Amino acid sequence: MDTAFAKNRYHGAPRAADFTIDQAWETYSADEHDRWDRLFRRQREVTKGRACAAALKAMGTLELSPSGIPHMGRLSDRLEMLTGWRLVPVAELVADEIFFEHLANRRFPAGAFIRPEAEFDYLQEPDIFHDIFGHVPLLANRVFADFMEAYGKGGQRAMRLGQLHNLARLYWYTVEFGLIQEADGLRIYGAGILSSPQETVFALDDASPNRIGFDLKRLMRTKYIIDNFQQTYFVIDSFEALLEACYQDFGNVYAEVKGQPDLDAGDVVAGDRVITRGNLAWFPPEGRKG
Ligand code: HBI
Ligand code: FE
């Protein structure tokens, strides 16, 4: 399995039962700190006018900057003051039940490794830049922070109900790839977009993807592809609206979704609140199924 995890230097580090490790902040090399700075400067530029207001505000409040890889404990002390969330260092993707257990307790598992130079522009696994630049600012927003805890608790329940795939879609189309309607236009809150220079532009400007108003049941039926931009972005009106939509018994939601066929990633169906209908030009026909 030739991925960044197989190579990353935290792989195999001593870990606790909850899969957390020691970030060993003093072991980062000058090159790794410099790589963080270059990633940060580029993404700070690209996200101007594109990141949602909450993310831009939190960048300042949390003092995120191109001054080397953050110390997760010190960053967590600032974050915890705002919303009670902390970052916990991990070596790699952790099993869903471990992930949900952390989220349910306001702990965000963040990769301790930084991507190798060869994967500067894109990597599949979440490294420290994706997790901190992408996810941490939104964890400083009180409403979104509540949503993330609720998501963790929902995940634990979904596992018991065998409905994980539906809940994973909710995470994917909001936490990772969500857009929000603001007064000045569409803005980005999804971490997978915020941490990607190419997708930060594509998600808002390109004519290829659909942009559809958030609808929980519709979204839970929609497949996704992990190694390309999104064919459809779902747009929330506010974090309050997202939290409100998820404050319901998901048991009923799963029951309703269960009886309906899945949708392909690029589908547009009757009832969709279509904000922009994409031409899917970016996506090769054979790669559109999801
Ligand atoms: N583990 N470290 C880490 N980071 C993630 O984002 C993550 C994970 N495990 C599972 C997971 N995400 C997804 O399956 C979520 O949909 C639950
Ligand atoms: Fe992520």
Short mmCIF file of C-alpha atoms and ligand atoms in Angstrom, two decimals:
data_model
loop_
_atom_site.label_atom_id
_atom_site.label_comp_id
_atom_site.label_asym_id
_atom_site.label_seq_id
_atom_site.Cartn_x
_atom_site.Cartn_y
_atom_site.Cartn_z
CA MET A 1 0.00 0.00 0.00
CA ASP A 2 2.07 2.91 -1.26
CA THR A 3 0.50 5.91 0.43
CA ALA A 4 1.79 8.72 2.60
CA PHE A 5 0.81 6.66 5.65
CA ALA A 6 3.06 3.80 4.68
CA LYS A 7 5.94 6.33 4.52
CA ASN A 8 5.00 8.84 7.21
CA ARG A 9 7.39 8.80 10.13
CA TYR A 10 4.63 8.53 12.77
CA HIS A 11 3.47 5.22 11.38
CA GLY A 12 3.97 2.62 14.07
CA ALA A 13 4.65 5.21 16.80
CA PRO A 14 3.60 4.09 20.31
CA ARG A 15 -0.11 4.82 20.67
CA ALA A 16 -2.77 4.87 23.38
CA ALA A 17 -5.87 2.67 23.28
CA ASP A 18 -7.72 5.56 21.59
CA PHE A 19 -5.05 5.66 18.85
CA THR A 20 -3.61 8.97 19.97
CA ILE A 21 0.16 9.43 19.80
CA ASP A 22 2.71 12.00 20.94
CA GLN A 23 3.00 14.79 18.35
CA ALA A 24 6.68 15.11 19.36
CA TRP A 25 6.59 18.68 18.06
CA GLU A 26 10.32 19.13 18.71
CA THR A 27 11.09 16.41 16.10
CA TYR A 28 9.76 18.35 13.09
CA SER A 29 12.62 19.29 10.77
CA ALA A 30 13.27 22.77 9.37
CA ASP A 31 12.15 21.39 5.99
CA GLU A 32 8.84 20.23 7.45
CA HIS A 33 8.24 23.61 9.13
CA ASP A 34 9.12 25.34 5.86
CA ARG A 35 6.70 23.10 3.95
CA TRP A 36 3.91 24.07 6.37
CA ASP A 37 4.74 27.77 5.76
CA ARG A 38 4.62 27.38 1.96
CA LEU A 39 1.35 25.42 2.09
CA PHE A 40 -0.10 28.00 4.47
CA ARG A 41 0.91 31.09 2.48
CA ARG A 42 -0.47 29.65 -0.76
CA GLN A 43 -3.78 28.55 0.76
CA ARG A 44 -4.24 31.79 2.72
CA GLU A 45 -4.02 33.64 -0.63
CA VAL A 46 -6.33 31.30 -2.54
CA THR A 47 -9.02 31.30 0.16
CA LYS A 48 -9.32 35.11 0.27
CA GLY A 49 -12.84 35.96 -0.92
CA ARG A 50 -13.64 32.23 -1.04
CA ALA A 51 -13.50 30.87 2.52
CA CYS A 52 -16.58 31.46 4.66
CA ALA A 53 -16.53 34.31 7.17
CA ALA A 54 -16.32 31.92 10.14
CA ALA A 55 -13.14 30.30 8.79
CA LEU A 56 -11.45 33.62 8.00
CA LYS A 57 -12.33 35.00 11.44
CA ALA A 58 -11.02 31.90 13.24
CA MET A 59 -7.70 32.05 11.38
CA GLY A 60 -7.08 35.28 13.26
CA THR A 61 -8.60 34.27 16.60
CA LEU A 62 -6.59 31.05 16.69
CA GLU A 63 -3.42 32.84 15.52
CA LEU A 64 -2.92 30.33 12.69
CA SER A 65 0.06 31.53 10.66
CA PRO A 66 3.00 30.55 8.46
CA SER A 67 5.35 30.32 11.44
CA GLY A 68 6.02 26.61 11.36
CA ILE A 69 3.91 23.57 12.16
CA PRO A 70 1.61 24.34 15.12
CA HIS A 71 2.03 22.62 18.47
CA MET A 72 -1.33 20.83 18.80
CA GLY A 73 -1.43 21.19 22.59
CA ARG A 74 -0.92 24.94 22.50
CA LEU A 75 -3.33 25.40 19.60
CA SER A 76 -5.88 23.25 21.49
CA ASP A 77 -5.58 25.52 24.55
CA ARG A 78 -6.78 28.43 22.37
CA LEU A 79 -9.45 26.37 20.60
CA GLU A 80 -10.75 24.89 23.86
CA MET A 81 -11.35 28.39 25.28
CA LEU A 82 -13.71 29.06 22.34
CA THR A 83 -15.72 25.87 21.91
CA GLY A 84 -14.31 23.16 24.17
CA TRP A 85 -12.66 21.30 21.26
CA ARG A 86 -9.13 19.94 21.35
CA LEU A 87 -6.91 18.35 18.70
CA VAL A 88 -5.48 14.92 19.43
CA PRO A 89 -2.49 13.74 17.36
CA VAL A 90 -2.88 10.49 15.40
CA ALA A 91 -0.58 8.71 12.96
CA GLU A 92 -3.17 7.88 10.32
CA LEU A 93 -6.89 7.38 9.62
CA VAL A 94 -8.42 5.72 12.65
CA ALA A 95 -11.29 3.24 12.65
CA ASP A 96 -14.72 4.84 12.47
CA GLU A 97 -15.75 3.87 15.98
CA ILE A 98 -12.55 5.45 17.39
CA PHE A 99 -13.11 8.55 15.24
CA PHE A 100 -16.72 8.95 16.38
CA GLU A 101 -15.79 8.42 20.04
CA HIS A 102 -13.32 11.30 19.80
CA LEU A 103 -15.76 13.61 18.00
CA ALA A 104 -18.51 12.82 20.51
CA ASN A 105 -16.12 14.10 23.21
CA ARG A 106 -14.98 17.24 21.33
CA ARG A 107 -11.64 15.78 20.38
CA PHE A 108 -10.59 16.08 16.71
CA PRO A 109 -8.06 13.43 15.59
CA ALA A 110 -5.44 15.30 13.55
CA GLY A 111 -2.69 13.67 11.53
CA ALA A 112 0.71 14.52 13.05
CA PHE A 113 2.58 13.99 9.78
CA ILE A 114 3.02 16.57 7.05
CA ARG A 115 2.79 15.49 3.41
CA PRO A 116 6.05 14.70 1.60
CA GLU A 117 7.25 17.26 -0.96
CA ALA A 118 6.21 14.86 -3.74
CA GLU A 119 2.60 15.20 -2.56
CA PHE A 120 2.71 18.96 -1.99
CA ASP A 121 -0.30 19.62 -4.20
CA TYR A 122 -2.47 16.65 -3.40
CA LEU A 123 -2.59 13.70 -1.06
CA GLN A 124 -5.41 11.30 -0.34
CA GLU A 125 -4.91 10.97 3.43
CA PRO A 126 -5.46 13.84 5.87
CA ASP A 127 -2.09 15.28 6.93
CA ILE A 128 -1.58 17.98 9.55
CA PHE A 129 -2.08 20.75 7.00
CA HIS A 130 -5.45 19.38 5.86
CA ASP A 131 -6.60 18.81 9.42
CA ILE A 132 -5.47 22.10 10.90
CA PHE A 133 -5.92 24.53 7.98
CA GLY A 134 -9.07 22.73 6.77
CA HIS A 135 -10.91 21.59 9.88
CA VAL A 136 -9.73 23.61 12.89
CA PRO A 137 -11.12 27.06 11.96
CA LEU A 138 -14.68 25.72 11.76
CA LEU A 139 -14.26 23.99 15.14
CA ALA A 140 -13.89 27.50 16.58
CA ASN A 141 -17.45 28.33 15.47
CA ARG A 142 -19.84 27.52 18.30
CA VAL A 143 -22.69 26.24 16.12
CA PHE A 144 -20.48 24.14 13.87
CA ALA A 145 -18.64 22.83 16.94
CA ASP A 146 -22.02 21.62 18.27
CA PHE A 147 -22.75 20.01 14.90
CA MET A 148 -19.44 18.12 14.96
CA GLU A 149 -20.13 16.73 18.44
CA ALA A 150 -23.64 15.73 17.34
CA TYR A 151 -22.09 14.12 14.26
CA GLY A 152 -19.81 12.03 16.48
CA LYS A 153 -22.73 10.88 18.61
CA GLY A 154 -24.76 10.21 15.47
CA GLY A 155 -21.90 8.14 14.11
CA GLN A 156 -21.84 5.94 17.18
CA ARG A 157 -25.56 5.34 16.75
CA ALA A 158 -25.27 4.82 12.99
CA MET A 159 -22.77 2.05 13.60
CA ARG A 160 -25.22 0.30 15.87
CA LEU A 161 -27.91 0.67 13.18
CA GLY A 162 -25.59 -0.41 10.37
CA GLN A 163 -26.17 2.92 8.63
CA LEU A 164 -22.62 4.17 8.52
CA HIS A 165 -22.47 4.67 4.75
CA ASN A 166 -25.30 7.22 4.90
CA LEU A 167 -23.66 9.12 7.71
CA ALA A 168 -20.30 9.08 5.92
CA ARG A 169 -22.03 10.86 3.03
CA LEU A 170 -23.27 13.55 5.42
CA TYR A 171 -19.69 14.06 6.63
CA TRP A 172 -18.35 14.08 3.08
CA TYR A 173 -20.83 16.60 1.65
CA THR A 174 -20.69 18.99 4.61
CA VAL A 175 -17.59 18.74 6.85
CA GLU A 176 -15.29 17.93 3.93
CA PHE A 177 -16.92 19.48 0.84
CA GLY A 178 -19.68 21.82 2.02
CA LEU A 179 -20.53 25.27 0.65
CA ILE A 180 -22.49 27.97 2.45
CA GLN A 181 -24.63 30.80 1.03
CA GLU A 182 -23.45 34.13 2.43
CA ALA A 183 -24.70 37.65 1.67
CA ASP A 184 -21.90 38.22 -0.86
CA GLY A 185 -22.31 34.83 -2.53
CA LEU A 186 -21.30 31.20 -2.14
CA ARG A 187 -18.42 30.54 0.23
CA ILE A 188 -16.48 27.43 1.34
CA TYR A 189 -16.59 25.74 4.73
CA GLY A 190 -15.64 22.14 3.78
CA ALA A 191 -12.13 21.23 4.93
CA GLY A 192 -11.34 19.17 1.84
CA ILE A 193 -11.92 22.26 -0.30
CA LEU A 194 -10.33 24.79 2.07
CA SER A 195 -7.06 22.83 2.13
CA SER A 196 -6.90 22.32 -1.65
CA PRO A 197 -5.73 25.20 -3.89
CA GLN A 198 -7.31 23.71 -6.98
CA GLU A 199 -10.65 22.75 -5.47
CA THR A 200 -10.95 26.10 -3.66
CA VAL A 201 -11.28 27.68 -7.13
CA PHE A 202 -13.13 24.82 -8.84
CA ALA A 203 -15.86 24.53 -6.19
CA LEU A 204 -16.99 28.15 -6.61
CA ASP A 205 -16.00 29.15 -10.14
CA ASP A 206 -16.09 26.11 -12.42
CA ALA A 207 -19.12 25.38 -14.65
CA SER A 208 -18.68 21.60 -14.25
CA PRO A 209 -20.21 20.78 -10.85
CA ASN A 210 -23.81 21.02 -9.71
CA ARG A 211 -24.48 23.21 -6.70
CA ILE A 212 -27.65 22.11 -4.92
CA GLY A 213 -29.41 23.34 -1.79
CA PHE A 214 -28.72 21.14 1.26
CA ASP A 215 -31.36 18.43 1.77
CA LEU A 216 -30.41 15.77 4.31
CA LYS A 217 -32.27 12.79 2.83
CA ARG A 218 -31.29 13.65 -0.72
CA LEU A 219 -27.65 14.05 0.31
CA MET A 220 -27.66 10.72 2.15
CA ARG A 221 -28.67 8.97 -1.08
CA THR A 222 -25.82 10.55 -3.07
CA LYS A 223 -22.67 8.56 -3.78
CA TYR A 224 -19.26 10.28 -3.93
CA ILE A 225 -15.84 9.66 -5.43
CA ILE A 226 -12.77 10.16 -3.26
CA ASP A 227 -10.07 10.87 -5.82
CA ASN A 228 -11.44 13.76 -7.87
CA PHE A 229 -13.25 17.07 -7.34
CA GLN A 230 -16.92 16.83 -6.46
CA GLN A 231 -19.55 16.56 -9.19
CA THR A 232 -22.09 18.05 -6.79
CA TYR A 233 -21.64 20.51 -3.92
CA PHE A 234 -24.42 20.93 -1.36
CA VAL A 235 -25.09 24.45 -0.10
CA ILE A 236 -26.32 25.28 3.40
CA ASP A 237 -27.92 28.62 4.27
CA SER A 238 -26.26 28.77 7.69
CA PHE A 239 -24.58 26.55 10.28
CA GLU A 240 -27.73 26.96 12.38
CA ALA A 241 -29.75 25.48 9.49
CA LEU A 242 -27.30 22.56 9.22
CA LEU A 243 -27.49 21.86 12.95
CA GLU A 244 -31.28 22.21 12.90
CA ALA A 245 -31.59 19.75 9.99
CA CYS A 246 -29.59 17.20 11.95
CA TYR A 247 -31.48 17.60 15.23
CA GLN A 248 -33.91 14.85 14.37
CA ASP A 249 -34.14 11.15 14.92
CA PHE A 250 -31.88 9.81 12.21
CA GLY A 251 -33.59 6.43 12.63
CA ASN A 252 -36.53 7.79 10.62
CA VAL A 253 -34.20 9.37 8.08
CA TYR A 254 -32.37 6.08 7.53
CA ALA A 255 -35.67 4.23 7.21
CA GLU A 256 -36.84 6.63 4.49
CA VAL A 257 -33.54 6.64 2.62
CA LYS A 258 -33.28 2.85 2.79
CA GLY A 259 -36.21 2.36 0.46
CA GLN A 260 -34.84 4.71 -2.21
CA PRO A 261 -32.13 4.04 -4.79
CA ASP A 262 -28.73 5.71 -4.42
CA LEU A 263 -27.97 8.64 -6.72
CA ASP A 264 -24.81 9.01 -8.75
CA ALA A 265 -22.49 11.82 -7.74
CA GLY A 266 -23.46 14.03 -10.70
CA ASP A 267 -27.23 13.37 -10.77
CA VAL A 268 -29.82 16.17 -10.57
CA VAL A 269 -33.30 14.97 -9.60
CA ALA A 270 -36.83 16.38 -9.30
CA GLY A 271 -37.16 18.33 -6.08
CA ASP A 272 -33.55 19.52 -6.06
CA ARG A 273 -33.10 23.21 -5.22
CA VAL A 274 -30.66 23.74 -8.11
CA ILE A 275 -28.42 26.75 -7.55
CA THR A 276 -26.19 25.99 -10.52
CA ARG A 277 -26.62 23.05 -12.85
CA GLY A 278 -23.19 21.76 -13.87
CA ASN A 279 -22.18 20.55 -17.30
CA LEU A 280 -19.87 17.91 -15.73
CA ALA A 281 -17.32 18.75 -18.45
CA TRP A 282 -14.42 18.23 -16.04
CA PHE A 283 -15.48 14.63 -15.31
CA PRO A 284 -14.83 11.83 -17.78
CA PRO A 285 -18.14 9.98 -18.48
CA GLU A 286 -16.78 6.69 -17.15
CA GLY A 287 -15.80 8.37 -13.87
CA ARG A 288 -19.13 9.85 -12.98
CA LYS A 289 -20.83 7.00 -11.15
CA GLY A 290 -19.44 7.32 -7.61
N1 HBI B 1 -9.64 9.21 10.93
N2 HBI B 1 -7.77 10.44 11.54
C1 HBI B 1 -8.95 10.37 10.89
N3 HBI B 1 -9.40 11.46 10.23
C2 HBI B 1 -10.58 11.41 9.56
O1 HBI B 1 -11.00 12.40 8.95
C3 HBI B 1 -11.33 10.21 9.56
C4 HBI B 1 -10.83 9.12 10.27
N4 HBI B 1 -11.52 7.97 10.28
C5 HBI B 1 -12.79 7.81 9.60
C6 HBI B 1 -13.20 9.01 8.84
N5 HBI B 1 -12.52 10.14 8.87
C7 HBI B 1 -14.41 8.96 7.94
O2 HBI B 1 -14.81 7.62 7.72
C8 HBI B 1 -15.61 9.70 8.49
O3 HBI B 1 -16.62 9.66 7.53
C9 HBI B 1 -16.11 9.07 9.73
FE FE B 2 -10.81 15.89 6.71
#
